CSV table of C-alpha atoms in Angstrom, one decimal:
chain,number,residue,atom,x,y,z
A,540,UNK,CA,-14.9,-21.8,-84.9
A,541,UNK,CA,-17.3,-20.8,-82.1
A,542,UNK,CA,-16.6,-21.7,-79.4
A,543,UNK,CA,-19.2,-21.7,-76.0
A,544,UNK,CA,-18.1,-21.9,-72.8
A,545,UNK,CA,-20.2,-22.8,-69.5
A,546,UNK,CA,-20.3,-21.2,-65.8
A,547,UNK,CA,-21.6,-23.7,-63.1
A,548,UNK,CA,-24.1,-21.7,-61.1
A,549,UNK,CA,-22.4,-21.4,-57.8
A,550,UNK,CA,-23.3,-18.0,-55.9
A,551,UNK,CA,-26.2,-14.9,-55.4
A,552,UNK,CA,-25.0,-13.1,-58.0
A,553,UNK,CA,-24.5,-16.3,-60.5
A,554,UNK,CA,-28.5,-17.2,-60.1
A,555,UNK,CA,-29.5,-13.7,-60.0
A,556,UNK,CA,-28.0,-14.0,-63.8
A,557,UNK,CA,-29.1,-17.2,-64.5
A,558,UNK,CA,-32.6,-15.6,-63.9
A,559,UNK,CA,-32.4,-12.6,-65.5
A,560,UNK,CA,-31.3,-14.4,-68.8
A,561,UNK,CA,-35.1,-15.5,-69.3
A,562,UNK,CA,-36.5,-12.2,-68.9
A,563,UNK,CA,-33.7,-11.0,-71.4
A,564,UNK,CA,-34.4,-14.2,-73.8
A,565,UNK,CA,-38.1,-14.2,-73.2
A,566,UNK,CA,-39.1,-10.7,-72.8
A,567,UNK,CA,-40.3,-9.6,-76.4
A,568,UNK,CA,-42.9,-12.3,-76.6
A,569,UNK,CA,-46.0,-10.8,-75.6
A,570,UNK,CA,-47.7,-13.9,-74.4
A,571,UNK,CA,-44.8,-14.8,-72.0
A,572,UNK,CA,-45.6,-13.7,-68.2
A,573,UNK,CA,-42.5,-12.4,-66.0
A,574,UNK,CA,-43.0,-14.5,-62.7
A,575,UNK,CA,-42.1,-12.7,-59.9
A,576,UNK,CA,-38.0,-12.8,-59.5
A,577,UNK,CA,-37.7,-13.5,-56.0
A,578,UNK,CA,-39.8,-16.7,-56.9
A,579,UNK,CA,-37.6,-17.1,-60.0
A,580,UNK,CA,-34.8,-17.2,-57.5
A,581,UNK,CA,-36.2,-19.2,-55.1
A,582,UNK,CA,-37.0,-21.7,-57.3
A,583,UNK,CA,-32.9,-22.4,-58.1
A,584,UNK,CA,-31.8,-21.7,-54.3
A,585,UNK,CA,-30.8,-25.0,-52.5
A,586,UNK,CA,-32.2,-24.1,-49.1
A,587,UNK,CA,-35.3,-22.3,-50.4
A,588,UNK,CA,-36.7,-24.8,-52.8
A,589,UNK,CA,-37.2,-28.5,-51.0
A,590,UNK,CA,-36.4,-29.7,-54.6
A,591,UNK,CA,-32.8,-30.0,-53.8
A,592,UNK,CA,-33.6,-31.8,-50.7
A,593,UNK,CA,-33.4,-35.3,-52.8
A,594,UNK,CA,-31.9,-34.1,-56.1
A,595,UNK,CA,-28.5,-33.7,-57.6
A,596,UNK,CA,-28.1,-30.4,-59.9
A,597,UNK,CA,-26.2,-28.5,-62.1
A,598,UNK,CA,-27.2,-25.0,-63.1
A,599,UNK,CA,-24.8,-23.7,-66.3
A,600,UNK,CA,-24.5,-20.0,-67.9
A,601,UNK,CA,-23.8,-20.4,-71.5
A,602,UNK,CA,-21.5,-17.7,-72.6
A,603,UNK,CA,-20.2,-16.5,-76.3
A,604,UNK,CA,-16.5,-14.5,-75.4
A,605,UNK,CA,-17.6,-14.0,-72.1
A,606,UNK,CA,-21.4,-12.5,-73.0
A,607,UNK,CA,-24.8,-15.0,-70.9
A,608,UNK,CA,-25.9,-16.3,-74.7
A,609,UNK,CA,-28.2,-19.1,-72.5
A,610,UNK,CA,-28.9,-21.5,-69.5
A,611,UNK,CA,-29.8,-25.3,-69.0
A,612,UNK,CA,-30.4,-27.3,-65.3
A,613,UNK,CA,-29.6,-30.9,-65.4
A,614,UNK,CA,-30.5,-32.8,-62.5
A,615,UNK,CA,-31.0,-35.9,-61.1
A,616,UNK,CA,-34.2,-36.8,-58.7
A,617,UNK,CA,-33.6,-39.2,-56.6
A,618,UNK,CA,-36.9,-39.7,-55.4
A,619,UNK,CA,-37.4,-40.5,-59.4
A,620,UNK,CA,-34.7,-43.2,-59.7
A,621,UNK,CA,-36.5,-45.2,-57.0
A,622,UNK,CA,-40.1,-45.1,-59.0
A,623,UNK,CA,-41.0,-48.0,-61.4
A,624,UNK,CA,-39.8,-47.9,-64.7
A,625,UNK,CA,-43.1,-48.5,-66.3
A,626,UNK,CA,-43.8,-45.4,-64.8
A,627,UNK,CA,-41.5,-43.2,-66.7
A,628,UNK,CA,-39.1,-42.5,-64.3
A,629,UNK,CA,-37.0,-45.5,-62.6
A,630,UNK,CA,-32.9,-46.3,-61.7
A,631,UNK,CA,-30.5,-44.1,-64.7
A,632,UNK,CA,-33.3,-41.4,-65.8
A,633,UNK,CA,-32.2,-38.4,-65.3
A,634,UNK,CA,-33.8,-34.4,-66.5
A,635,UNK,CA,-32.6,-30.9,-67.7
A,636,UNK,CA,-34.7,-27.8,-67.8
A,637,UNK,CA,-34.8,-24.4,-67.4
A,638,UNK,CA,-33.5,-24.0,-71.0
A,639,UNK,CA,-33.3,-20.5,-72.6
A,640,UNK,CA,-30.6,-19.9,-75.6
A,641,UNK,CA,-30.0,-17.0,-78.2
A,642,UNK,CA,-29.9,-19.3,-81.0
A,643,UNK,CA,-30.0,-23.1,-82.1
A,644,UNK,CA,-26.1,-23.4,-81.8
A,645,UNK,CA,-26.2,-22.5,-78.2
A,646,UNK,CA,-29.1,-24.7,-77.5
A,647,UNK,CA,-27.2,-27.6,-79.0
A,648,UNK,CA,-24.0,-26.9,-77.0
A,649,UNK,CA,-26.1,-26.3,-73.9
A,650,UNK,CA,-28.1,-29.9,-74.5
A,651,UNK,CA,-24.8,-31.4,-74.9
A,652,UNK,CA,-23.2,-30.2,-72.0
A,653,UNK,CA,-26.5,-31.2,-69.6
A,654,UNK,CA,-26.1,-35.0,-71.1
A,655,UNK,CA,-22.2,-35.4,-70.7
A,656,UNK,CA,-23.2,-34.7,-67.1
A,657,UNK,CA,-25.4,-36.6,-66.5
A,658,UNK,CA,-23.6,-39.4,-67.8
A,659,UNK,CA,-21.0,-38.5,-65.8
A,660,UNK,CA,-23.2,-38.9,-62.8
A,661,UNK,CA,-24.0,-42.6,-64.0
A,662,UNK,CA,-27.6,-42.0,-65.8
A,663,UNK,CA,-28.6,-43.9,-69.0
A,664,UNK,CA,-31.8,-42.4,-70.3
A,665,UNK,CA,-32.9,-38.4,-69.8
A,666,UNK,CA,-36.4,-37.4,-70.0
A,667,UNK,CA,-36.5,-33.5,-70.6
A,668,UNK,CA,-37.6,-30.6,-70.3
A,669,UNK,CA,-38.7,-31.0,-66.7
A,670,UNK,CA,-38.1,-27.5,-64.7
A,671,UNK,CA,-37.1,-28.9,-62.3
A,672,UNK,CA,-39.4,-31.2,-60.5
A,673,UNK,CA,-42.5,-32.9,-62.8
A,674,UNK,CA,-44.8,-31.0,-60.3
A,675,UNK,CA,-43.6,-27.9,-61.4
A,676,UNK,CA,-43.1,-27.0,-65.6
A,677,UNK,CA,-42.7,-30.1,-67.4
A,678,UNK,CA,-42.7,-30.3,-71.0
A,679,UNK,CA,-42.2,-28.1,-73.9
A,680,UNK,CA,-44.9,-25.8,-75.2
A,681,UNK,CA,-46.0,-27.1,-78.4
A,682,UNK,CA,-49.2,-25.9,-78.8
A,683,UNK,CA,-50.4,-22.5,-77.5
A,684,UNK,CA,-48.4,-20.1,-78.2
A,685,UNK,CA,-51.1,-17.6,-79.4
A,686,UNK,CA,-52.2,-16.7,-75.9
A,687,UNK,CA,-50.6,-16.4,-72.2
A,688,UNK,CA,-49.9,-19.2,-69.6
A,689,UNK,CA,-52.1,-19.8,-66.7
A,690,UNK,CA,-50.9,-19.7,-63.4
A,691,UNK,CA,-47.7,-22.0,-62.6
A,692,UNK,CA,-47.7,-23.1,-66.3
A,693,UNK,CA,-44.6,-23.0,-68.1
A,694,UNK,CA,-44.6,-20.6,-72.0
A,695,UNK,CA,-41.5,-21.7,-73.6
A,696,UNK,CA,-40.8,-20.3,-77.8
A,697,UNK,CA,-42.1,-22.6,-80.6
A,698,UNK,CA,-38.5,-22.8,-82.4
A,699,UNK,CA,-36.8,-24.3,-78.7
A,700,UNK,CA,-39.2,-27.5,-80.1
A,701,UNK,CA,-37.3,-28.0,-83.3
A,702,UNK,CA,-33.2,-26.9,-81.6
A,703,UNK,CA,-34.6,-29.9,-78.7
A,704,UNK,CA,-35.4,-32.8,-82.2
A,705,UNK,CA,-32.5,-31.3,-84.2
A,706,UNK,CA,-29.9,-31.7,-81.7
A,707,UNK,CA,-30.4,-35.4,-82.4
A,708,UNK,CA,-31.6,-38.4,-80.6
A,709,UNK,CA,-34.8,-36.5,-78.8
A,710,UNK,CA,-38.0,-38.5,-79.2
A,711,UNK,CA,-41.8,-37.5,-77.7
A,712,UNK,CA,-42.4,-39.6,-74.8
A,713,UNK,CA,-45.2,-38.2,-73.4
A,714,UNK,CA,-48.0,-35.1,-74.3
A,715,UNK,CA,-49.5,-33.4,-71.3
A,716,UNK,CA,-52.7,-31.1,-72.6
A,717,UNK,CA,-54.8,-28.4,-71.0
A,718,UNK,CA,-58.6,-28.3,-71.3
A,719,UNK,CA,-60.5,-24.6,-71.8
A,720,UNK,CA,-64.5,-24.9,-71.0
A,721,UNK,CA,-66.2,-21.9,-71.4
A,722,UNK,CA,-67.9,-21.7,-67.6
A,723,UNK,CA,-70.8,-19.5,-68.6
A,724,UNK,CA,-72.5,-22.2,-70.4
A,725,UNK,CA,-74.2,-24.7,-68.3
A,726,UNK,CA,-73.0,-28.4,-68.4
A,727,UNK,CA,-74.8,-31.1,-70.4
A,728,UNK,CA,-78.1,-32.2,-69.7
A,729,UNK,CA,-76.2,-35.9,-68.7
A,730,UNK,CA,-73.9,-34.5,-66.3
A,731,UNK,CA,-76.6,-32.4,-64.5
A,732,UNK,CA,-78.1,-35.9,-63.9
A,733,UNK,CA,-75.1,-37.3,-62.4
A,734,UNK,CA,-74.5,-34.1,-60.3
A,735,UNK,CA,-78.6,-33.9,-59.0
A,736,UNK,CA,-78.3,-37.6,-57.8
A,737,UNK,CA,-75.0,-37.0,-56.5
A,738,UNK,CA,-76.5,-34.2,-54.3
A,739,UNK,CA,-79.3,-37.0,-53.7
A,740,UNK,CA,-76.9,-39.5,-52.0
A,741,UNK,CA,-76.9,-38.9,-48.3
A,742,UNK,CA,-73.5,-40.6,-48.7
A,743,UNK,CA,-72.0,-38.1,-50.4
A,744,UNK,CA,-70.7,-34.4,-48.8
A,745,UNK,CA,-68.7,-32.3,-50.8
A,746,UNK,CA,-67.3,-29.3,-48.6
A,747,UNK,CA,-64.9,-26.3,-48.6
A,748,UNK,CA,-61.4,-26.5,-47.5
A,749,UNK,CA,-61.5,-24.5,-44.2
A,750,UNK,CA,-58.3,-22.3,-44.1
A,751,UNK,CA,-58.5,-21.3,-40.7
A,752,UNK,CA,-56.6,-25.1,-40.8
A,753,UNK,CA,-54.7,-24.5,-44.0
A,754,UNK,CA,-52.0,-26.8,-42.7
A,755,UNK,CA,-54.2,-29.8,-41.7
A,756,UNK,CA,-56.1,-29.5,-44.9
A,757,UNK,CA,-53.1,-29.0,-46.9
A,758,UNK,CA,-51.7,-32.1,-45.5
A,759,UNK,CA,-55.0,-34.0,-46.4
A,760,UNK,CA,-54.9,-32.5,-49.9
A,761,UNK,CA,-51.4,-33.7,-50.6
A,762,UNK,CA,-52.2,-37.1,-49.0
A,763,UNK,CA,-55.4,-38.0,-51.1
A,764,UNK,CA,-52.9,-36.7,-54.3
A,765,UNK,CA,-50.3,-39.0,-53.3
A,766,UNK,CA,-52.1,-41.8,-53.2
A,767,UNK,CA,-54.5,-41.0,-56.3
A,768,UNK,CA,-51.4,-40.7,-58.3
A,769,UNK,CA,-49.3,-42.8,-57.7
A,770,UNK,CA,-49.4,-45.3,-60.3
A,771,UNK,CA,-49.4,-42.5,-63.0
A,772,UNK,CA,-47.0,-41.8,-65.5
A,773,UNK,CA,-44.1,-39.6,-64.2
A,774,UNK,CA,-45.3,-39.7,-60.6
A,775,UNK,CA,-42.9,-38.3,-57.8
A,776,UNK,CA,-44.5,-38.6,-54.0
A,777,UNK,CA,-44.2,-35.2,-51.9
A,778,UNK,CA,-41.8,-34.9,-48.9
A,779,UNK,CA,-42.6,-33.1,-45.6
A,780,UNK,CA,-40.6,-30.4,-46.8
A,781,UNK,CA,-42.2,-30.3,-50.0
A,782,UNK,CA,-45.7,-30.4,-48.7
A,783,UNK,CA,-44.9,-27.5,-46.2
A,784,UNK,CA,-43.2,-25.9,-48.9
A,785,UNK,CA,-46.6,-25.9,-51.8
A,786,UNK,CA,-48.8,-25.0,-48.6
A,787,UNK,CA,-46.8,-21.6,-47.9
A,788,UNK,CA,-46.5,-20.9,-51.6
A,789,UNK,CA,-50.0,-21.7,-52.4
A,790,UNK,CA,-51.5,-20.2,-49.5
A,791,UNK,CA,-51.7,-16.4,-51.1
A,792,UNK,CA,-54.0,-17.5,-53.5
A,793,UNK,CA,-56.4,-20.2,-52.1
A,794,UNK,CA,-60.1,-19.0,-51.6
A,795,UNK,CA,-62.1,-21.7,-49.9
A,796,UNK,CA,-65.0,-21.6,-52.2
A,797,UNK,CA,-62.7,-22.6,-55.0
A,798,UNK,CA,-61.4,-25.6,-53.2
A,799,UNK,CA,-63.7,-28.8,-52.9
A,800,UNK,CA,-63.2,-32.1,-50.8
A,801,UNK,CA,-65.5,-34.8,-51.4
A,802,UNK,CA,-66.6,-36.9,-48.4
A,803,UNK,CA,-67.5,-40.4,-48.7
A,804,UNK,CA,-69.4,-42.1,-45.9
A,805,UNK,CA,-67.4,-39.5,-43.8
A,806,UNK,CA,-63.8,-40.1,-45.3
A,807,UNK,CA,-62.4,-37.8,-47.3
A,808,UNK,CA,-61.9,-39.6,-50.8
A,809,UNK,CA,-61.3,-36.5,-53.6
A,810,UNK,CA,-60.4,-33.5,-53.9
A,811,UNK,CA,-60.5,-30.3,-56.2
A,812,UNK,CA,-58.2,-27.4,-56.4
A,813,UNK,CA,-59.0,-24.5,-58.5
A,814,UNK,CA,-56.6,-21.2,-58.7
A,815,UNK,CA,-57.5,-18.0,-59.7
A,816,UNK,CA,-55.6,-17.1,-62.4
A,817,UNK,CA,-52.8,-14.9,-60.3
A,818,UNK,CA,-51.0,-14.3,-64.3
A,819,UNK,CA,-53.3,-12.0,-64.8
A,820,UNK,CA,-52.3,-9.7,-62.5
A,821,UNK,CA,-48.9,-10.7,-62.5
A,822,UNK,CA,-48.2,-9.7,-66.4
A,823,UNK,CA,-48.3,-6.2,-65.9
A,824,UNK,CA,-45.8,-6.5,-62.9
A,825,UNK,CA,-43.0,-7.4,-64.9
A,826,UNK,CA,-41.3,-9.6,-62.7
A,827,UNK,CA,-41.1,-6.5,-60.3
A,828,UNK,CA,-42.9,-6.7,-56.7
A,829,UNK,CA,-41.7,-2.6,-56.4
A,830,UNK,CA,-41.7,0.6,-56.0
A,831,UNK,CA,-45.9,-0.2,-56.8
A,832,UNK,CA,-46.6,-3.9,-57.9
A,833,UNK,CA,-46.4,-4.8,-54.1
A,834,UNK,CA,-49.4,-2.9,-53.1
A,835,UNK,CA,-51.0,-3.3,-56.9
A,836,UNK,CA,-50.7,-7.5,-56.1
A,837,UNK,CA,-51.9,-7.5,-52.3
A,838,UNK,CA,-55.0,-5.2,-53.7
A,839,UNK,CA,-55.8,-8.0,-56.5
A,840,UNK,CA,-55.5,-10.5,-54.2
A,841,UNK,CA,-57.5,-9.0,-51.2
A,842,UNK,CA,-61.1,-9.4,-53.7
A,843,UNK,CA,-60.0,-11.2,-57.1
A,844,UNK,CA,-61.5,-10.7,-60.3
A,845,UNK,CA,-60.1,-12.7,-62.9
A,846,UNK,CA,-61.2,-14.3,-66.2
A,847,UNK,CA,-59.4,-17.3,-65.8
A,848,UNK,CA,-59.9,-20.1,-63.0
A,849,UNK,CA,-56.9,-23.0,-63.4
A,850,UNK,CA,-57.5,-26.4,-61.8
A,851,UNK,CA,-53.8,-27.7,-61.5
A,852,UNK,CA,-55.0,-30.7,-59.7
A,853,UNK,CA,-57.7,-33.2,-58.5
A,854,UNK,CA,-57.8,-36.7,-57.3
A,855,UNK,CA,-59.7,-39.3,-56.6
A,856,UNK,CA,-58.2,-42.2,-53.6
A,857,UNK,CA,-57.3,-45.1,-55.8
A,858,UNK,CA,-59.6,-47.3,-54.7
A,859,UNK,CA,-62.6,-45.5,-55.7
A,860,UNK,CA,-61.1,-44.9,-59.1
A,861,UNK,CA,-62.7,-47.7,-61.3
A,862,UNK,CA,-66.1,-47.0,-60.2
A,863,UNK,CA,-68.8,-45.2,-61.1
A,864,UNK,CA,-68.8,-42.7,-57.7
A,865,UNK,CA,-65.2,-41.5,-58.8
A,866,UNK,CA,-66.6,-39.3,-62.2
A,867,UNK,CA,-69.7,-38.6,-60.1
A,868,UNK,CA,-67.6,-37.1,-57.2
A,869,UNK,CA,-65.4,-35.3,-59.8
A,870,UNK,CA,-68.7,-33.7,-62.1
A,871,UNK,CA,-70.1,-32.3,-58.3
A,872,UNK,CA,-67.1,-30.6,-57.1
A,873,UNK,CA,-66.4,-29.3,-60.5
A,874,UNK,CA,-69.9,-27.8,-61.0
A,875,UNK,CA,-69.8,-26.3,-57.5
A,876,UNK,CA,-67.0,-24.5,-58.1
A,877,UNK,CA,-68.0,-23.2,-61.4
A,878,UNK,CA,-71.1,-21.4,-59.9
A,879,UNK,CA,-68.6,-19.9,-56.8
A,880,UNK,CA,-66.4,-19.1,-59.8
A,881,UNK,CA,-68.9,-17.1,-61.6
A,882,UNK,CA,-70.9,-15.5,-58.7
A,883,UNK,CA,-68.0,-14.4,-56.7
A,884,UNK,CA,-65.2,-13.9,-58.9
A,885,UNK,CA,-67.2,-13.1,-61.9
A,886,UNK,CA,-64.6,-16.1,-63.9
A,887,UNK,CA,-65.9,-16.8,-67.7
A,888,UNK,CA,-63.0,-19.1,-68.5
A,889,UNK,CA,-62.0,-22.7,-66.9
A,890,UNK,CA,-58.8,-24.4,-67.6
A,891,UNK,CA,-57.8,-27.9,-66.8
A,892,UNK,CA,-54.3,-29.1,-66.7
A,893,UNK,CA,-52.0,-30.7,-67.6
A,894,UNK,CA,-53.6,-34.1,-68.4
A,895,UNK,CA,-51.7,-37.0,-69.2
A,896,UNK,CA,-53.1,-37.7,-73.0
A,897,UNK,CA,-53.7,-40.8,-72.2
A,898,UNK,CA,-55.4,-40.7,-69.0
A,899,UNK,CA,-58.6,-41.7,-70.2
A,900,UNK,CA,-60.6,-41.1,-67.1
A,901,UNK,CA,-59.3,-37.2,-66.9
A,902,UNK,CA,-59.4,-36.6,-70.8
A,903,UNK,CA,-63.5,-38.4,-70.7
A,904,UNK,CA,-64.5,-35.7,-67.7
A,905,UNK,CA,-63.3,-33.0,-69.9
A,906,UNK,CA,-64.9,-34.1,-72.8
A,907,UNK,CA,-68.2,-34.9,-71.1
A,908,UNK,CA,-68.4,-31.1,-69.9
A,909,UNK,CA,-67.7,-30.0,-73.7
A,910,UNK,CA,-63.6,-28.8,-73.1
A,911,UNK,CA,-61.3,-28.5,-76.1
A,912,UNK,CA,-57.9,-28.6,-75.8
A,913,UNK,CA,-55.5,-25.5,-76.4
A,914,UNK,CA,-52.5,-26.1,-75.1
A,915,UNK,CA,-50.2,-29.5,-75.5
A,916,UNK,CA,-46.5,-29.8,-74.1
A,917,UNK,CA,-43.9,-32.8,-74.9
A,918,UNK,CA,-41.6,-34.6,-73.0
A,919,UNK,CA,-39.1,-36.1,-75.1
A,920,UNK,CA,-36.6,-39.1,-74.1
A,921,UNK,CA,-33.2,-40.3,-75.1
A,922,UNK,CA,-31.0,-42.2,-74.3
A,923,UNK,CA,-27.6,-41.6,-73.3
């Protein structure tokens, strides 16, 4: 009988393997982008990633007479047991991510060994995959396979769907989708409308982030998202850390232009953020910053041209989020940032995501400016 065993991810050289497993697992599928390995490091450090900060983890190297046949991270966000449970999370939910396996046996055995610790560690219900926070690659791909990920968007193999619902007990709790517009084309005549009396309302300022103070506007940005979130589905607030932490790992590849705050009788009430896709230049690296993708990657980034623009997030305070200004603020930061897209970036492509499938509000925008959806990820829940 086979049998697996499991390595707890303890040192350097352990996560350096744990890594280097989903460039060996993953590396064959021309669609999947390498992300650079000192991020893919980072990412599992305790002391680099804030992530640990408030969450219990164990890492695990699946191995087949002593050969890495796969990896799993279950953890436990403790910022996450203290939300509502109507909003997902709540007390006993805990997570596992990071999955990669040679074959459906070792996914099983890897699933198995993530849940017996977590109900070790007291939790009654898992929601996976999340990897590791829900801010970072939640859900399995399940549609969209056919092309590569955006930036910070996780590409996971069509079969790890059916090893997650075979190994028994896994249910979809949640799809998140992402919205492709085709930017060239101008927006219906409707939303024009609402966009030239937005521009109308003396009201009403939408401006550029100003990133000579990144940190002060960074702060703003994560404050207006804290707040406009915070009663959706999955929802974990930022910490100090983790705020510091997205502004120095964001700041590379924020271009004012492509950044909108909307301004409300002087307050800043929404906000925009639109990434150039940095996967495009990124999939020719290989994961590897040298000898030459070092200079290659500070080239790309010191004039961008890209396809692709990714909006990873907007929000809207909540107050503001029932009425009638809240789309229109949303339609004028979107279309000013489509014609900065095009004119300086020369961008054909828009994608929006993820979006909660039933978030109404966000799935009606993306409708309204003729976006189809083409990719879909599942989070699936059990319980233990």
């Amino acid at each position: 009988m086979r049998k697996i065993e499991f390595t707890p991810v303890a040192s350097k050289r352990d996560r350096r393997e744990f890594v280097d497993l989903s460039y060996r697992l993953n590396g064959s599928d021309p669609n999947w982008v390498a992300p650079l390995r000192m991020e893919a490091i980072e990412l599992v450090t305790p002391g680099k990633n804030p992530f640990f900060e408030h969450a219990t983890v164990q890492q695990v190297i699946a191995r087949d007479g002593g050969r890495a046949v796969g990896r799993i991270s279950a953890h436990i966000d403790h910022l996450a047991l203290a939300q509502p449970p109507e909003q997902g999370m709540g007390p006993g939910t805990g997570n596992w991510g990071l999955l990669d396996a040679e074959d459906e046996d070792v996914a099983h055995a890897l699933i198995r060994h993530a849940e017996d610790w977590l109900r070790d560690q007291g939790m009654t219900r898992v929601l996976a995959p999340l990897s590791m926070s829900v801010w970072e690659e939640p859900g399995q791909l399940v549609r969209g396979h056919d092309h590569p990920p955006t930036v910070m968007m996780g590409h996971q193999p069509a079969r790890y769907a059916q090893w997650i619902e075979s190994s028994g007990g896994y249910s979809p709790t949640k799809r998140l989708l992402t919205y492709e517009i085709d930017i060239t084309n101008d927006f219906p005549p409707l939303i024009q409308r609402i966009v030239a009396a937005g521009e109308k309302n003396t009201r009403i300022r939408i401006r550029k982030v100003d990133k000579s103070r990144f940190d002060e506007e960074a702060r703003l940005i994560l404050e207006i998202l804290n707040d406009a979130w915070s009663d959706n589905w999955g929802f974990v607030p930022f910490t100090e850390a983790e705020i510091a932490y997205a502004g120095k790992k964001f700041r590379p590849i924020v271009f004012e232009d492509l950044i909108m705050i909307a301004e409300y009788d002087g307050e800043p009430v929404a906000f925009m953020m639109t990434l150039p896709d940095l996967n495009e230049a990124l999939a020719p690296l290989k994961g590897r910053l040298f000898p030459f993708g070092w200079a290659k990657l500070l080239l790309w980034l010191r004039k961008p041209r890209m396809r692709t623009m990714r909006v990873p997030l907007m929000g809207v305070r909540k107050r503001l989020q029932a009425s009638r200004t809240a789309s229109q603020l949303a339609f004028m930061m979107i279309e000013t940032i489509r014609h900065e897209a095009i004119r300086r970036y020369g961008a054909t492509r828009g994608e929006f995501g993820w979006i909660l499938e039933d978030n109404q509000g966000m799935v009606a925008i993306a409708d309204a400016i003729n976006g189809h959806e083409n990719r879909a990820y599942v989070i699936y829940e059990k319980a233990l």
